[in-house]
PDB file of C-alpha atoms in Angstrom:
ATOM      1  CA  MET C  30       0.260   0.529  -0.161  1.00 82.00           C
ATOM      2  CA  ILE C  31       1.108   3.929  -0.847  1.00 84.00           C
ATOM      3  CA  PRO C  32       0.297   6.923   1.929  1.00 84.00           C
ATOM      4  CA  LEU C  33      -2.458   8.774  -0.001  1.00 86.00           C
ATOM      5  CA  MET C  34      -3.974  12.012   1.519  1.00 88.00           C
ATOM      6  CA  HIS C  35      -8.179  11.824   0.112  1.00 91.00           C
ATOM      7  CA  ASN C  36     -11.091  14.128   0.263  1.00 93.00           C
ATOM      8  CA  LEU C  37     -14.050  12.800   2.321  1.00 94.00           C
ATOM      9  CA  LYS C  38     -15.931  15.434   3.134  1.00 92.00           C
ATOM     10  CA  GLY C  39     -19.794  14.543   3.611  1.00 93.00           C
ATOM     11  CA  LYS C  40     -19.291  11.218   2.278  1.00 96.00           C
ATOM     12  CA  LYS C  41     -20.498   8.463   4.895  1.00 96.00           C
ATOM     13  CA  VAL C  42     -18.889   6.212   6.006  1.00 97.00           C
ATOM     14  CA  VAL C  43     -20.060   2.994   8.212  1.00 98.00           C
ATOM     15  CA  ILE C  44     -18.309   0.897  10.509  1.00 98.00           C
ATOM     16  CA  PHE C  45     -19.706  -2.240  12.739  1.00 98.00           C
ATOM     17  CA  GLY C  46     -19.206  -2.285  15.538  1.00 98.00           C
ATOM     18  CA  GLY C  47     -19.016  -0.481  18.620  1.00 97.00           C
ATOM     19  CA  GLY C  48     -16.579  -1.704  21.041  1.00 97.00           C
ATOM     20  CA  ASP C  49     -13.485   0.570  21.043  1.00 96.00           C
ATOM     21  CA  VAL C  50     -11.645   0.113  17.844  1.00 95.00           C
ATOM     22  CA  GLY C  51     -15.095   1.385  16.497  1.00 97.00           C
ATOM     23  CA  LEU C  52     -15.025   4.123  18.981  1.00 96.00           C
ATOM     24  CA  ARG C  53     -11.553   4.923  17.215  1.00 94.00           C
ATOM     25  CA  LYS C  54     -12.798   4.722  13.563  1.00 95.00           C
ATOM     26  CA  ALA C  55     -15.243   6.899  14.753  1.00 96.00           C
ATOM     27  CA  ARG C  56     -13.382   9.630  16.314  1.00 94.00           C
ATOM     28  CA  TYR C  57     -10.968   9.307  12.503  1.00 93.00           C
ATOM     29  CA  PHE C  58     -14.162  10.101  10.027  1.00 95.00           C
ATOM     30  CA  ILE C  59     -16.298  12.048  12.193  1.00 92.00           C
ATOM     31  CA  GLY C  60     -14.842  15.126  11.650  1.00 85.00           C
ATOM     32  CA  GLU C  61     -15.813  15.485   8.010  1.00 89.00           C
ATOM     33  CA  CYS C  62     -17.679  12.647   6.990  1.00 94.00           C
ATOM     34  CA  ARG C  63     -21.282  11.690   8.359  1.00 94.00           C
ATOM     35  CA  VAL C  64     -20.715   7.926  10.341  1.00 96.00           C
ATOM     36  CA  THR C  65     -22.727   5.459  10.947  1.00 96.00           C
ATOM     37  CA  VAL C  66     -21.801   3.135  14.138  1.00 97.00           C
ATOM     38  CA  ILE C  67     -23.891  -0.373  13.499  1.00 98.00           C
ATOM     39  CA  SER C  68     -23.361  -2.620  17.213  1.00 97.00           C
ATOM     40  CA  MET C  69     -25.423  -4.704  19.915  1.00 96.00           C
ATOM     41  CA  ASP C  70     -23.549  -3.141  21.562  1.00 95.00           C
ATOM     42  CA  PHE C  71     -21.749  -0.118  22.223  1.00 96.00           C
ATOM     43  CA  CYS C  72     -18.533   1.640  24.703  1.00 96.00           C
ATOM     44  CA  GLU C  73     -19.337   4.270  26.961  1.00 92.00           C
ATOM     45  CA  GLY C  74     -17.113   6.740  24.788  1.00 94.00           C
ATOM     46  CA  PHE C  75     -19.903   6.890  22.351  1.00 94.00           C
ATOM     47  CA  SER C  76     -22.301   8.850  24.559  1.00 90.00           C
ATOM     48  CA  ASP C  77     -19.033  11.344  24.512  1.00 89.00           C
ATOM     49  CA  LEU C  78     -17.927  11.619  21.352  1.00 91.00           C
ATOM     50  CA  LYS C  79     -22.273  11.904  19.504  1.00 84.00           C
ATOM     51  CA  GLY C  80     -22.182  14.451  22.258  1.00 80.00           C
ATOM     52  CA  SER C  81     -19.502  16.394  21.234  1.00 81.00           C
ATOM     53  CA  VAL C  82     -21.166  16.251  17.678  1.00 80.00           C
ATOM     54  CA  ALA C  83     -23.953  17.257  18.504  1.00 66.00           C
ATOM     55  CA  ALA C  84     -21.475  20.614  19.620  1.00 65.00           C
ATOM     56  CA  GLU C  85     -19.802  20.881  16.460  1.00 72.00           C
ATOM     57  CA  CYS C  86     -21.831  18.833  13.361  1.00 73.00           C
ATOM     58  CA  ASP C  87     -23.399  20.452  11.163  1.00 63.00           C
ATOM     59  CA  GLY C  88     -24.597  16.937  10.012  1.00 62.00           C
ATOM     60  CA  GLU C  89     -24.284  17.339   6.629  1.00 73.00           C
ATOM     61  CA  ASN C  90     -20.805  17.378   6.172  1.00 78.00           C
ATOM     62  CA  CYS C  91     -21.027  15.433   9.209  1.00 85.00           C
ATOM     63  CA  GLY C  92     -22.185  13.738  11.950  1.00 89.00           C
ATOM     64  CA  LEU C  93     -22.687  11.148  13.868  1.00 93.00           C
ATOM     65  CA  THR C  94     -25.845   8.444  13.447  1.00 93.00           C
ATOM     66  CA  LEU C  95     -25.693   4.913  15.978  1.00 95.00           C
ATOM     67  CA  ILE C  96     -28.128   1.244  15.264  1.00 96.00           C
ATOM     68  CA  LYS C  97     -28.348  -0.643  17.045  1.00 97.00           C
ATOM     69  CA  ALA C  98     -28.466  -4.028  15.287  1.00 97.00           C
ATOM     70  CA  ASP C  99     -27.219  -7.640  15.804  1.00 97.00           C
ATOM     71  CA  LEU C 100     -24.557  -8.006  13.421  1.00 96.00           C
ATOM     72  CA  SER C 101     -24.278 -12.039  13.946  1.00 93.00           C
ATOM     73  CA  ALA C 102     -28.149 -12.350  12.890  1.00 96.00           C
ATOM     74  CA  LEU C 103     -27.801 -10.212   9.310  1.00 96.00           C
ATOM     75  CA  THR C 104     -28.554 -11.557   6.382  1.00 97.00           C
ATOM     76  CA  ASP C 105     -25.832 -10.373   3.595  1.00 96.00           C
ATOM     77  CA  GLU C 106     -28.419  -8.972   1.765  1.00 97.00           C
ATOM     78  CA  GLU C 107     -29.066  -7.192   5.130  1.00 97.00           C
ATOM     79  CA  ILE C 108     -25.575  -5.978   5.131  1.00 97.00           C
ATOM     80  CA  SER C 109     -25.329  -4.558   1.771  1.00 97.00           C
ATOM     81  CA  GLY C 110     -27.684  -2.253   2.652  1.00 97.00           C
ATOM     82  CA  CYS C 111     -26.465  -1.015   5.261  1.00 97.00           C
ATOM     83  CA  ILE C 112     -23.748  -0.230   2.620  1.00 97.00           C
ATOM     84  CA  ALA C 113     -26.251   0.713  -0.240  1.00 95.00           C
ATOM     85  CA  ASP C 114     -24.297   4.370   0.450  1.00 94.00           C
ATOM     86  CA  CYS C 115     -20.910   4.968   1.685  1.00 96.00           C
ATOM     87  CA  THR C 116     -18.131   5.783   0.634  1.00 97.00           C
ATOM     88  CA  VAL C 117     -16.176   3.618   3.061  1.00 98.00           C
ATOM     89  CA  CYS C 118     -17.557   0.906   5.440  1.00 98.00           C
ATOM     90  CA  VAL C 119     -15.073  -0.378   8.532  1.00 98.00           C
ATOM     91  CA  ALA C 120     -15.631  -4.212  10.353  1.00 98.00           C
ATOM     92  CA  ALA C 121     -14.250  -3.298  13.393  1.00 97.00           C
ATOM     93  CA  THR C 122     -16.257  -5.961  15.358  1.00 97.00           C
ATOM     94  CA  SER C 123     -14.838  -9.481  17.444  1.00 95.00           C
ATOM     95  CA  ASP C 124     -15.615 -11.834  15.397  1.00 96.00           C
ATOM     96  CA  THR C 125     -13.012 -12.444  12.437  1.00 97.00           C
ATOM     97  CA  ALA C 126     -15.880 -14.853  10.100  1.00 97.00           C
ATOM     98  CA  LEU C 127     -18.298 -11.403  10.361  1.00 97.00           C
ATOM     99  CA  ASN C 128     -15.010  -9.242   9.128  1.00 97.00           C
ATOM    100  CA  ASN C 129     -13.976 -10.716   6.352  1.00 97.00           C
ATOM    101  CA  ARG C 130     -17.972 -11.369   5.064  1.00 97.00           C
ATOM    102  CA  ILE C 131     -18.752  -7.800   5.005  1.00 98.00           C
ATOM    103  CA  HIS C 132     -14.735  -7.332   3.375  1.00 97.00           C
ATOM    104  CA  ALA C 133     -16.437 -10.074   0.269  1.00 97.00           C
ATOM    105  CA  ILE C 134     -19.510  -7.745  -0.095  1.00 97.00           C
ATOM    106  CA  SER C 135     -17.662  -4.634   0.054  1.00 97.00           C
ATOM    107  CA  VAL C 136     -15.145  -5.257  -2.462  1.00 94.00           C
ATOM    108  CA  LYS C 137     -18.009  -6.579  -4.684  1.00 95.00           C
ATOM    109  CA  LYS C 138     -19.113  -2.941  -4.211  1.00 96.00           C
ATOM    110  CA  GLY C 139     -15.968  -1.440  -4.685  1.00 96.00           C
ATOM    111  CA  LEU C 140     -16.305   0.098  -1.496  1.00 97.00           C
ATOM    112  CA  MET C 141     -13.002   1.732   0.283  1.00 97.00           C
ATOM    113  CA  PHE C 142     -13.189  -1.164   3.295  1.00 97.00           C
ATOM    114  CA  ASP C 143     -10.543  -1.591   6.284  1.00 96.00           C
ATOM    115  CA  ASN C 144     -11.027  -4.627   8.278  1.00 96.00           C
ATOM    116  CA  ALA C 145     -10.218  -4.681  11.796  1.00 92.00           C
ATOM    117  CA  ASP C 146      -9.508  -8.287  12.006  1.00 92.00           C
ATOM    118  CA  GLY C 147      -9.420 -10.508   9.337  1.00 93.00           C
ATOM    119  CA  VAL C 148      -8.911 -10.633   5.271  1.00 94.00           C
ATOM    120  CA  GLU C 149      -6.910  -7.323   4.768  1.00 92.00           C
ATOM    121  CA  GLY C 150      -8.897  -4.180   2.991  1.00 94.00           C
ATOM    122  CA  ASN C 151      -8.029  -2.056   0.384  1.00 94.00           C
ATOM    123  CA  ILE C 152      -7.163   0.777   3.002  1.00 94.00           C
ATOM    124  CA  ILE C 153      -6.079   1.080   6.108  1.00 91.00           C
ATOM    125  CA  VAL C 154      -6.783   3.642   9.251  1.00 90.00           C
ATOM    126  CA  PRO C 155      -3.260   5.175   9.765  1.00 89.00           C
ATOM    127  CA  SER C 156      -2.517   6.438  13.134  1.00 87.00           C
ATOM    128  CA  VAL C 157      -2.268  10.188  12.448  1.00 88.00           C
ATOM    129  CA  ILE C 158      -1.247  13.603  14.105  1.00 90.00           C
ATOM    130  CA  ARG C 159      -2.660  16.912  12.900  1.00 87.00           C
ATOM    131  CA  GLY C 160      -1.567  20.312  13.941  1.00 89.00           C
ATOM    132  CA  ARG C 161      -2.824  23.781  12.837  1.00 91.00           C
ATOM    133  CA  ASN C 162      -1.207  23.329   8.978  1.00 93.00           C
ATOM    134  CA  TYR C 163      -0.160  19.909   9.069  1.00 91.00           C
ATOM    135  CA  SER C 164      -0.910  15.880   9.350  1.00 91.00           C
ATOM    136  CA  ILE C 165       1.066  13.711   9.335  1.00 91.00           C
ATOM    137  CA  ALA C 166       0.308   9.728   9.247  1.00 91.00           C
ATOM    138  CA  ILE C 167       1.618   6.939  10.543  1.00 92.00           C
ATOM    139  CA  SER C 168       0.819   3.012   9.985  1.00 90.00           C
ATOM    140  CA  THR C 169       2.589  -0.422  10.850  1.00 90.00           C
ATOM    141  CA  GLY C 170       0.216  -1.922   7.812  1.00 83.00           C
ATOM    142  CA  GLY C 171      -1.548  -3.595  10.773  1.00 79.00           C
ATOM    143  CA  ARG C 172       1.130  -5.414  11.680  1.00 85.00           C
ATOM    144  CA  SER C 173       0.758  -3.451  15.356  1.00 90.00           C
ATOM    145  CA  PRO C 174      -1.031  -0.870  15.551  1.00 85.00           C
ATOM    146  CA  ALA C 175      -0.190  -0.293  19.379  1.00 90.00           C
ATOM    147  CA  THR C 176       3.044   0.669  17.911  1.00 94.00           C
ATOM    148  CA  ALA C 177       2.100   2.761  15.371  1.00 90.00           C
ATOM    149  CA  ARG C 178       0.058   4.858  18.506  1.00 89.00           C
ATOM    150  CA  TYR C 179       3.365   4.930  20.423  1.00 93.00           C
ATOM    151  CA  MET C 180       4.801   6.376  17.885  1.00 93.00           C
ATOM    152  CA  ARG C 181       2.280   9.161  17.183  1.00 90.00           C
ATOM    153  CA  ARG C 182       2.191   9.592  21.493  1.00 91.00           C
ATOM    154  CA  TYR C 183       6.490   9.621  20.978  1.00 91.00           C
ATOM    155  CA  PHE C 184       6.112  12.558  17.839  1.00 88.00           C
ATOM    156  CA  GLU C 185       3.815  15.152  19.326  1.00 86.00           C
ATOM    157  CA  LYS C 186       5.729  14.375  22.751  1.00 86.00           C
ATOM    158  CA  ASN C 187       9.603  14.622  20.808  1.00 84.00           C
ATOM    159  CA  ALA C 188       8.043  16.969  17.063  1.00 80.00           C
ATOM    160  CA  PRO C 189       9.733  20.877  17.342  1.00 80.00           C
ATOM    161  CA  GLN C 190       6.896  24.040  16.093  1.00 91.00           C
ATOM    162  CA  PHE C 191       5.986  22.898  12.934  1.00 93.00           C
ATOM    163  CA  ASP C 192       2.764  24.343  12.736  1.00 94.00           C
ATOM    164  CA  GLU C 193       4.856  27.823  13.510  1.00 95.00           C
ATOM    165  CA  MET C 194       8.165  27.289  10.957  1.00 96.00           C
ATOM    166  CA  ILE C 195       4.868  26.486   8.396  1.00 96.00           C
ATOM    167  CA  GLU C 196       3.772  29.623   9.160  1.00 97.00           C
ATOM    168  CA  LEU C 197       7.647  31.006   9.319  1.00 97.00           C
ATOM    169  CA  GLN C 198       7.997  29.372   5.831  1.00 97.00           C
ATOM    170  CA  CYS C 199       4.765  30.824   3.878  1.00 97.00           C
ATOM    171  CA  GLU C 200       5.652  34.872   5.125  1.00 96.00           C
ATOM    172  CA  LEU C 201       8.883  33.718   3.655  1.00 97.00           C
ATOM    173  CA  ARG C 202       8.384  32.903   0.162  1.00 96.00           C
ATOM    174  CA  GLU C 203       6.126  35.296  -0.445  1.00 95.00           C
ATOM    175  CA  LEU C 204       9.124  37.990   1.009  1.00 95.00           C
ATOM    176  CA  LEU C 205      11.240  36.119  -1.382  1.00 95.00           C
ATOM    177  CA  LYS C 206       8.522  36.288  -4.630  1.00 94.00           C
ATOM    178  CA  SER C 207       8.785  40.373  -4.263  1.00 93.00           C
ATOM    179  CA  GLU C 208      12.501  40.357  -3.347  1.00 91.00           C
ATOM    180  CA  THR C 209      14.425  38.175  -5.098  1.00 91.00           C
ATOM    181  CA  GLU C 210      14.397  36.687  -9.154  1.00 90.00           C
ATOM    182  CA  SER C 211      15.830  34.257  -8.983  1.00 94.00           C
ATOM    183  CA  GLN C 212      14.078  30.694  -7.999  1.00 94.00           C
ATOM    184  CA  SER C 213      17.199  28.893  -7.541  1.00 95.00           C
ATOM    185  CA  GLU C 214      18.203  31.479  -5.029  1.00 95.00           C
ATOM    186  CA  ARG C 215      15.099  31.416  -2.829  1.00 95.00           C
ATOM    187  CA  LYS C 216      14.725  27.560  -3.214  1.00 96.00           C
ATOM    188  CA  ARG C 217      18.259  27.797  -1.569  1.00 96.00           C
ATOM    189  CA  ILE C 218      17.572  30.441   1.392  1.00 97.00           C
ATOM    190  CA  ILE C 219      14.144  28.819   1.800  1.00 97.00           C
ATOM    191  CA  THR C 220      16.687  25.182   2.223  1.00 97.00           C
ATOM    192  CA  ALA C 221      19.084  26.719   4.377  1.00 97.00           C
ATOM    193  CA  THR C 222      16.724  28.492   7.180  1.00 97.00           C
ATOM    194  CA  LEU C 223      14.986  24.913   7.652  1.00 97.00           C
ATOM    195  CA  ASP C 224      18.677  23.294   8.093  1.00 97.00           C
ATOM    196  CA  ASP C 225      19.454  26.437  10.097  1.00 97.00           C
ATOM    197  CA  GLU C 226      19.011  26.059  13.909  1.00 96.00           C
ATOM    198  CA  ASN C 227      19.536  29.138  14.672  1.00 97.00           C
ATOM    199  CA  VAL C 228      15.698  29.814  12.962  1.00 97.00           C
ATOM    200  CA  TRP C 229      14.376  27.088  15.403  1.00 96.00           C
ATOM    201  CA  LYS C 230      15.602  28.378  18.548  1.00 95.00           C
ATOM    202  CA  GLU C 231      14.927  32.431  17.749  1.00 96.00           C
ATOM    203  CA  LEU C 232      11.392  30.906  16.796  1.00 96.00           C
ATOM    204  CA  LYS C 233      10.689  29.961  20.516  1.00 94.00           C
ATOM    205  CA  ASN C 234      10.580  33.658  20.391  1.00 95.00           C
ATOM    206  CA  GLY C 235       8.088  34.361  17.884  1.00 95.00           C
ATOM    207  CA  LYS C 236       7.636  34.381  14.150  1.00 95.00           C
ATOM    208  CA  ASN C 237       8.492  38.256  13.961  1.00 96.00           C
ATOM    209  CA  THR C 238      11.634  37.078  16.312  1.00 97.00           C
ATOM    210  CA  ALA C 239      12.628  34.981  13.465  1.00 97.00           C
ATOM    211  CA  MET C 240      12.771  36.657  10.325  1.00 97.00           C
ATOM    212  CA  GLU C 241      14.282  39.712  11.779  1.00 97.00           C
ATOM    213  CA  TYR C 242      17.696  37.073  12.084  1.00 97.00           C
ATOM    214  CA  ILE C 243      17.055  35.816   8.208  1.00 97.00           C
ATOM    215  CA  ARG C 244      16.562  38.506   7.423  1.00 95.00           C
ATOM    216  CA  LYS C 245      19.705  39.880   8.787  1.00 96.00           C
ATOM    217  CA  VAL C 246      22.287  36.605   8.156  1.00 96.00           C
ATOM    218  CA  TYR C 247      20.007  35.546   4.555  1.00 94.00           C
ATOM    219  CA  LEU C 248      18.515  38.447   2.335  1.00 91.00           C
TER     220      LEU C 248
END
């Protein structure tokens, strides 16, 4: 598999399974998608998630619907009906055989499908680090989800000021366009400022301080 950013705004995602795994998957998609979770029971976190969604989502482009159903009793036709109008399907039950049934039906429909336990789907939901200006996805290819989550926590704890640097670089690019004609020179300056530890140090005191340093040293 290869990493790919995909715009799912307003699309419907159906998740089978209301346990901790289903909750994690729902939290992943809920910011941009209309999420439906189907399960006989739902873990406690869904109550909090539903409350936050009601306060933040408009219901048109994102939202959460919980449907109570005995998944083991659903026929293939009923499962097919549940995912008739969705873009992404996720099997997150504790029953591997059921997950694989959902997989087979989803594949026939040409859906994007993630299988938490069973035959590998055609997508994997990664562990994601989000900033104001960036997103980083981490995946172990399903071999160790716990390690992927650890890597995310480690990165969040130890990562430098990427949001501030992105904003600084955006301002610098616009400045260079007006002051430096040579594209190769603009590229050299941008690369050099990113590699310059002093720029990162000055950035801790604010973007203006960092920009003053850049002007003094590079412009």
